[in-house]
């Protein structure tokens, strides 16, 4: 019997999406942006102590290789020749910190994950060293001094792990965020691997000057971090090296973006003033501010959005985060148990059609921007005998939308140009009730890509458009039109304002729940609260 005929497709580009909870590898047609195949592997997280979050760097690396091999097998089953894959892009969880031995290739400790809180005392000690009238850390990095960013995690490792100290003393240690660890390993590791990062990931370390686009000696001296362990900083779109093993051996790795920047690129927010909101565990709203750094007066971060080529200009973004988005749905499932799967919340909310005056403020760990209020705690108010689980489900979805509006208003004030629409992505964006509520509460259209994998798409676009690859055009006239679903506001602006002002009243009632006595319970219980105190100081 004749062998099945191979399907002819245009040049293909692969994208590694390495997230906190899982790793994926996806393959796109560079001419149509069509997703052809993908594979996903779930990851484990370790919690050795209260507030500590770690992952095994070798498990992460192995999951990438597994995803690549399984996706290649799936393409072969579709009779698609994997030799058509011309480039690979990498998108990664940001701020997560790895230190490894360049001679053996072995990690010197687990990866310390972005949401790890062990560095609170480090942050407090460092904050005392910043002059009150010259916060050079924030002016150079766009970031407040906080446990989130890589420099304080690295400082903790240097202070507490003798094997890391010894490797640094002997010139064996290499530091990187997850992208650096993956690219170094995949391009040869101990056998000539490229030790690099891109400008978007570098801008989340707190060691990188976002104006000069270089590691900053004053910052490194402040954190007492030796510059010789840092990766070289490249653009987000150039050939970093070639795959050294596996089915895609010899394919260039030529794109690298932190996950939220990748989603901004995948949403094609290339114009100043364009913004996207990613709905995941939390929400991350990024607004392209073009070639200028905009420093927020309303609690937002200034960060590098992308630099799509060695000789291309850098673009910046303002970033605002909502702490609890998808997490509130999981809370309804796991804690209240009013749903058995996350998808059920849409049906419950649809049955209600309204919160019936019920308002939910999910301030489980205090309030983020624009309040930065660590004393707040979650409340559900406006309850009557008529209230049931459907109204609470509706109020939970509304809470995500109200929080997004607060971030959007802060962004509008900082940018001076109100957004005309909001582009959205992320798993929660498949919830049509949520998307319609968001349009109603913002009173601007919400535009969702029919293809939800925008983070992967952004990494693939960066890789495919790199000099020396050139299979993906980023010129507006050549970019594939991606089908979009548009949600228009369906309520009067006055009704939107009434609901929003009532929500704000509920927010005020959520504040002041944590007292001084609560703070005295244990250091671990206090840690999340201290983080927000320090964040406010940083701002």
XYZ file of C-alpha atoms in Angstrom:
539
model
C 0.000 0.000 0.000
C 1.325 3.438 -0.907
C 2.500 5.654 1.915
C 0.134 8.528 2.754
C 0.976 11.662 0.828
C 2.480 14.428 2.931
C 0.418 17.564 3.273
C 2.032 20.637 1.747
C 1.970 23.635 4.078
C 3.844 26.909 4.135
C 6.820 27.489 6.450
C 6.007 26.557 10.042
C 7.139 28.130 13.307
C 7.108 26.508 16.745
C 6.547 28.219 20.083
C 7.488 27.033 23.565
C 5.133 28.486 26.187
C 6.644 27.759 29.591
C 4.151 28.782 32.267
C 3.894 28.380 36.028
C 1.470 25.468 35.847
C 2.298 23.848 32.518
C 4.531 23.774 29.454
C 3.216 23.755 25.887
C 4.706 23.536 22.413
C 2.574 24.823 19.528
C 3.219 24.921 15.792
C 1.786 27.610 13.498
C 1.595 28.143 9.752
C 3.579 31.364 9.287
C 1.467 32.472 6.314
C -1.970 32.062 7.894
C -1.223 32.062 11.672
C -3.219 28.788 11.814
C -2.437 26.551 14.792
C -1.622 23.099 13.367
C -0.795 21.057 16.446
C 0.292 21.316 20.070
C 1.053 19.330 23.207
C 0.871 20.268 26.885
C 2.497 18.866 30.041
C 1.395 19.815 33.564
C 4.099 20.787 36.064
C 4.506 20.265 39.791
C 5.206 23.038 42.292
C 6.959 22.564 45.623
C 6.025 24.470 48.786
C 8.846 23.637 51.217
C 7.748 26.314 53.711
C 4.844 28.712 54.134
C 5.118 31.330 51.387
C 7.873 29.473 49.501
C 7.196 28.308 45.923
C 9.769 26.317 43.943
C 9.983 24.270 40.757
C 12.564 21.791 39.462
C 14.451 23.394 36.522
C 15.261 19.928 35.113
C 11.566 18.969 35.165
C 10.777 22.210 33.334
C 13.452 21.514 30.705
C 12.325 17.894 30.279
C 8.712 19.052 29.847
C 9.832 21.314 26.977
C 11.575 18.425 25.208
C 8.559 16.159 25.778
C 6.159 18.751 24.352
C 8.352 19.242 21.283
C 8.658 15.507 20.575
C 4.955 14.771 21.103
C 3.923 17.686 18.874
C 6.268 16.444 16.143
C 4.659 12.998 16.412
C 1.203 14.565 16.087
C 2.318 16.508 12.998
C 3.635 13.283 11.462
C 0.225 11.676 12.078
C -1.259 14.597 10.102
C 1.270 13.870 7.321
C 2.925 17.254 7.897
C 6.690 17.254 7.345
C 8.440 18.635 10.437
C 11.322 19.838 8.262
C 8.966 22.731 7.447
C 9.535 24.065 11.011
C 11.966 26.906 10.338
C 12.245 28.553 13.769
C 11.306 28.260 17.445
C 10.220 31.031 19.814
C 10.244 30.919 23.615
C 7.722 32.534 25.960
C 8.102 32.099 29.696
C 6.814 32.804 33.202
C 8.622 35.968 34.225
C 10.840 36.711 37.264
C 11.275 33.030 38.223
C 14.972 32.641 39.075
C 17.458 29.846 38.284
C 21.174 29.499 39.099
C 23.128 26.632 37.535
C 26.659 25.295 37.080
C 28.063 26.090 33.639
C 30.528 23.164 33.850
C 28.068 20.410 34.791
C 24.793 21.928 33.535
C 23.172 21.056 36.875
C 20.899 23.542 38.676
C 22.426 24.647 41.974
C 18.980 24.966 43.582
C 15.336 24.737 42.601
C 13.877 27.594 40.555
C 12.459 30.215 42.945
C 9.063 31.058 41.438
C 7.849 34.619 40.849
C 5.177 34.445 43.573
C 7.581 33.191 46.257
C 7.572 35.364 49.413
C 10.723 34.183 51.240
C 12.636 37.375 50.343
C 10.526 39.701 52.499
C 13.332 40.332 55.011
C 15.723 40.893 52.081
C 13.353 43.524 50.681
C 13.036 45.234 54.064
C 16.826 45.385 54.503
C 17.358 46.719 50.979
C 14.617 49.344 51.310
C 16.551 50.967 54.149
C 19.489 51.515 51.773
C 17.474 53.563 49.244
C 17.742 57.343 49.804
C 14.313 58.827 50.516
C 14.743 61.552 47.908
C 16.274 59.365 45.187
C 14.597 56.053 44.454
C 17.162 55.168 41.777
C 15.913 51.565 41.691
C 12.453 52.563 40.475
C 13.717 55.342 38.168
C 16.107 52.948 36.420
C 13.932 49.811 36.349
C 10.307 51.056 36.394
C 9.677 48.627 39.254
C 9.040 49.005 42.994
C 11.320 47.109 45.360
C 9.370 43.904 45.924
C 9.691 40.169 46.505
C 8.405 39.543 42.962
C 11.480 40.445 40.986
C 14.543 38.308 40.303
C 17.284 40.405 41.948
C 15.999 39.822 45.495
C 15.545 36.081 44.812
C 19.124 35.887 43.564
C 20.315 37.890 46.588
C 18.571 35.373 48.874
C 20.334 32.480 47.115
C 23.716 34.175 47.494
C 23.039 34.847 51.180
C 21.677 31.417 52.116
C 23.050 28.689 49.822
C 26.704 27.770 50.283
C 26.898 25.794 47.014
C 25.689 28.869 45.087
C 28.221 31.086 46.880
C 31.013 28.592 46.112
C 30.031 28.336 42.427
C 30.104 32.138 42.149
C 33.522 32.315 43.836
C 34.882 29.674 41.458
C 33.384 31.299 38.354
C 31.044 28.372 37.645
C 27.662 30.011 38.357
C 25.231 31.250 35.720
C 22.007 33.120 36.540
C 18.908 33.463 34.429
C 15.150 33.607 34.274
C 13.452 30.534 32.787
C 14.057 31.691 29.188
C 17.818 31.835 29.826
C 17.895 28.362 31.372
C 15.929 26.881 28.467
C 17.855 28.594 25.654
C 21.253 27.779 27.217
C 20.242 24.126 27.620
C 18.571 23.744 24.215
C 21.462 25.340 22.302
C 24.109 23.016 23.739
C 24.359 23.661 27.478
C 27.857 22.750 28.659
C 28.795 22.263 25.000
C 28.626 25.917 23.892
C 25.083 26.834 24.940
C 24.092 30.499 24.523
C 23.731 32.286 27.866
C 21.290 35.047 26.969
C 17.980 36.689 27.738
C 15.839 39.233 25.917
C 15.040 42.803 26.902
C 11.523 41.968 28.166
C 12.723 39.354 30.645
C 15.774 41.417 31.619
C 13.440 44.298 32.490
C 11.806 42.135 35.205
C 15.026 41.314 37.070
C 15.531 44.745 38.772
C 19.143 44.721 37.544
C 18.422 46.146 34.076
C 18.362 49.807 33.120
C 15.293 50.166 30.896
C 16.655 53.428 29.423
C 20.154 52.289 28.387
C 18.952 48.665 27.806
C 21.969 47.296 29.686
C 22.742 45.654 33.002
C 23.287 48.529 35.390
C 26.447 48.581 37.531
C 24.861 50.778 40.210
C 21.925 48.359 40.549
C 24.214 45.314 40.622
C 26.364 46.994 43.287
C 23.229 47.864 45.283
C 22.046 44.230 45.254
C 25.673 42.998 45.556
C 25.313 40.751 42.535
C 28.386 39.969 40.378
C 27.789 41.000 36.771
C 29.765 38.068 35.341
C 26.939 35.614 36.180
C 24.329 37.582 34.190
C 23.226 36.512 30.692
C 23.911 38.637 27.617
C 20.872 40.760 26.724
C 19.585 40.383 23.159
C 16.525 41.670 21.332
C 13.278 39.675 21.359
C 13.751 38.569 17.746
C 17.121 37.262 16.549
C 18.874 33.904 16.242
C 20.259 32.959 19.665
C 21.479 29.521 18.595
C 20.396 26.209 17.082
C 18.587 23.273 18.708
C 21.238 20.684 19.553
C 19.057 17.616 20.193
C 15.799 15.923 19.301
C 13.532 15.950 16.277
C 14.144 19.650 15.647
C 17.953 19.515 15.854
C 19.451 22.362 13.807
C 16.335 24.561 13.928
C 17.152 28.112 15.118
C 15.751 29.463 18.378
C 15.059 33.028 17.274
C 12.309 34.554 19.434
C 12.132 35.231 23.163
C 9.514 37.197 25.128
C 8.165 37.186 28.668
C 4.632 35.788 28.576
C 2.745 39.082 28.917
C 4.881 40.757 26.241
C 4.316 37.745 23.987
C 0.547 38.161 24.417
C 0.868 41.880 23.536
C 2.702 40.948 20.308
C 0.278 38.084 19.593
C -2.601 40.558 19.932
C -0.710 42.768 17.423
C -0.782 45.756 19.785
C 2.011 47.496 17.874
C 0.566 51.005 17.999
C 1.020 53.398 20.893
C -2.123 53.347 23.039
C -3.172 49.789 22.112
C -3.750 47.530 25.097
C -4.535 43.911 25.896
C -5.820 42.190 29.020
C -4.950 38.555 29.718
C -7.465 36.749 31.950
C -5.743 33.948 33.849
C -5.234 33.311 37.565
C -5.043 37.095 37.737
C -5.367 39.686 34.987
C -2.459 41.449 33.318
C -3.315 44.617 31.425
C -0.513 45.992 29.231
C -0.695 49.227 27.251
C 1.853 49.981 24.534
C 3.377 53.406 25.273
C 5.609 53.385 22.180
C 9.225 54.475 22.395
C 8.827 56.419 25.610
C 8.816 55.231 29.206
C 5.679 56.384 30.984
C 6.094 56.330 34.773
C 2.846 55.709 36.586
C 1.426 57.885 39.325
C -1.338 55.341 39.956
C 0.458 52.157 41.001
C 1.247 50.650 37.571
C 4.593 49.217 36.440
C 6.769 50.529 33.615
C 8.270 47.689 31.588
C 9.848 46.827 28.229
C 7.139 45.636 25.838
C 9.359 44.237 23.036
C 12.292 44.909 20.720
C 11.603 42.951 17.547
C 15.105 42.861 16.066
C 18.674 43.824 16.896
C 18.410 47.105 14.983
C 14.732 47.742 15.729
C 13.531 50.303 18.300
C 12.514 49.262 21.776
C 8.878 49.767 22.782
C 7.654 50.175 26.347
C 4.427 49.363 28.187
C 2.520 50.262 31.304
C 1.376 47.179 33.182
C -1.377 46.791 35.743
C -2.318 43.584 37.519
C -5.528 42.247 39.019
C -4.581 39.708 41.693
C -7.699 37.547 41.638
C -9.439 36.677 38.359
C -9.585 32.955 37.520
C -8.568 32.353 41.140
C -12.005 33.515 42.333
C -13.659 30.858 40.149
C -11.406 28.199 41.644
C -12.376 29.517 45.085
C -16.064 29.021 44.248
C -15.211 25.481 43.149
C -12.755 24.364 45.834
C -13.790 26.382 48.902
C -17.527 27.057 48.543
C -18.070 24.030 46.256
C -21.001 25.661 44.491
C -19.555 24.444 41.170
C -17.710 21.229 40.363
C -15.832 22.558 37.308
C -14.652 26.069 36.471
C -16.729 26.098 33.278
C -19.991 25.793 35.247
C -19.755 29.379 36.492
C -20.887 30.675 33.092
C -24.102 28.626 33.220
C -24.873 29.746 36.781
C -24.303 33.394 35.894
C -26.427 33.006 32.780
C -29.314 31.606 34.830
C -29.203 34.627 37.142
C -28.651 37.301 34.496
C -27.887 39.722 37.336
C -26.187 39.775 40.726
C -29.467 41.056 42.212
C -27.612 43.700 44.202
C -24.934 41.286 45.432
C -21.321 42.543 45.214
C -18.168 40.476 45.642
C -14.757 41.984 46.471
C -12.220 39.109 46.242
C -9.485 40.869 48.240
C -8.132 37.546 49.477
C -4.617 38.991 49.977
C -5.357 42.690 50.224
C -6.113 45.031 47.341
C -3.737 45.669 44.459
C -3.644 48.738 42.174
C -4.890 51.376 42.522
C -5.310 50.972 46.313
C -2.289 48.941 47.487
C -4.198 48.275 50.677
C -2.872 45.228 52.562
C -5.534 45.484 55.316
C -8.381 44.631 52.911
C -10.053 41.218 52.896
C -12.650 39.622 50.668
C -16.319 40.367 51.253
C -19.665 39.489 49.686
C -22.261 42.133 50.503
C -25.781 43.118 49.501
C -27.125 39.669 50.417
C -30.857 39.070 50.891
C -32.969 35.970 51.471
C -33.455 35.872 47.715
C -29.693 35.602 46.972
C -28.561 32.185 45.714
C -25.421 30.631 44.222
C -26.306 31.923 40.749
C -26.201 35.537 41.956
C -22.883 34.912 43.729
C -21.436 33.384 40.546
C -22.589 36.446 38.584
C -21.099 38.773 41.226
C -17.789 36.888 41.033
C -17.576 37.494 37.268
C -18.544 41.124 37.767
C -15.743 41.467 40.326
C -13.158 40.553 37.672
C -14.639 43.204 35.389
C -14.798 45.914 38.049
C -11.168 45.278 39.007
C -10.155 45.527 35.349
C -12.000 48.835 35.069
C -10.029 50.201 38.033
C -6.740 49.269 36.331
C -7.948 50.667 33.008
C -8.888 53.992 34.598
C -5.440 54.225 36.211
C -3.901 53.514 32.809
C -6.065 56.134 31.086
C -4.961 58.725 33.654
C -1.285 57.842 33.208
C -1.430 57.741 29.394
C -3.794 60.692 28.937
C -5.579 58.953 26.039
C -8.598 56.802 26.999
C -8.728 53.397 25.305
C -11.355 53.124 22.577
C -11.568 49.318 22.973
C -9.917 46.522 24.954
C -8.296 43.468 23.344
C -8.491 40.351 25.484
C -7.064 36.846 25.684
C -6.456 34.087 28.209
C -8.507 31.083 29.236
C -11.247 33.068 30.994
C -11.880 35.040 27.794
C -13.787 32.022 26.437
C -16.531 32.874 28.978
C -19.007 34.881 26.888
C -20.936 36.140 29.933
C -17.682 37.531 31.372
C -16.728 39.216 28.101
C -20.169 40.849 27.728
C -20.044 42.023 31.351
C -16.599 43.493 30.719
C -17.861 45.479 27.720
C -20.854 46.707 29.741
C -18.784 47.756 32.772
C -16.028 49.449 30.739
C -18.609 50.862 28.316
C -16.202 50.280 25.441
C -16.073 47.320 23.036
C -14.153 44.206 24.085
C -12.404 42.441 21.206
C -11.378 38.786 21.543
C -9.288 36.751 19.145
C -11.064 33.586 18.001
C -7.623 31.932 18.289
C -6.971 32.085 22.064
C -3.275 31.095 21.965
C -2.017 34.654 21.608
C 1.002 34.182 23.915
C 2.282 31.333 21.745
C 1.436 33.273 18.606
C 3.501 36.253 19.816
C 6.534 34.045 20.466
C 6.124 32.447 17.032
C 5.818 35.841 15.322
C 9.028 37.046 16.989
C 10.875 33.866 15.962
C 9.560 33.731 12.403
C 10.308 37.384 11.653
C 13.928 37.269 12.928
C 16.743 38.255 10.584
C 18.093 35.073 9.010
C 14.700 33.321 9.291
C 12.311 35.742 7.589
C 9.273 33.504 7.177
C 6.835 35.741 9.083
C 6.176 39.311 8.003
C 5.226 41.845 10.672
C 4.337 44.502 8.097
C 0.670 45.433 8.657
C -0.319 44.729 5.063
C 1.230 41.231 5.201
C -0.047 40.065 8.585
C -2.770 37.463 8.478
C -6.145 38.780 9.495
C -7.050 36.957 12.689
C -10.756 36.439 13.224
C -12.015 38.537 16.117
C -15.180 38.345 18.194
C -16.468 41.728 19.335
C -18.607 42.419 22.408
C -20.377 45.799 22.354
C -21.765 47.445 25.508
C -25.448 46.550 25.871
C -26.416 48.743 28.825
C -26.673 52.481 29.247
C -23.578 54.294 30.508
C -25.587 55.545 33.489
C -26.374 51.966 34.593
C -22.697 51.037 34.217
C -21.731 54.001 36.429
C -24.273 53.082 39.126
C -23.047 49.497 39.301
C -19.412 50.607 39.354
C -19.980 53.213 42.090
C -21.781 50.587 44.202
C -18.822 48.242 43.712
C -16.492 51.052 44.898
C -18.643 51.380 48.039
C -18.188 47.653 48.635
C -14.431 48.037 48.150
C -14.321 50.677 50.871
C -16.110 48.276 53.230
C -13.501 45.574 52.518
C -10.680 47.710 53.943
C -9.298 47.750 57.478
C -10.080 44.120 58.323
C -6.516 43.198 59.276
C -5.484 44.691 62.609
C -2.123 45.085 64.322
C -2.930 41.986 66.410
C -3.364 39.978 63.213
C 0.082 41.113 62.090
C 1.586 39.683 65.261
C 0.457 36.115 64.637
C 3.430 34.667 62.709
C 6.021 35.991 60.271
C 4.582 33.707 57.597
C 1.061 35.059 58.065
C 2.392 38.606 57.850
C 4.529 38.075 54.770
C 1.897 38.802 52.091
C 0.898 41.981 53.930
C 4.482 43.164 54.259
C 4.916 42.703 50.519
C 2.228 45.256 49.836
C 3.615 47.695 52.424
C 6.951 47.501 50.629
C 5.274 47.868 47.237
C 3.666 51.093 48.401
C 7.041 52.306 49.693
C 8.533 51.454 46.308
C 5.905 53.576 44.623
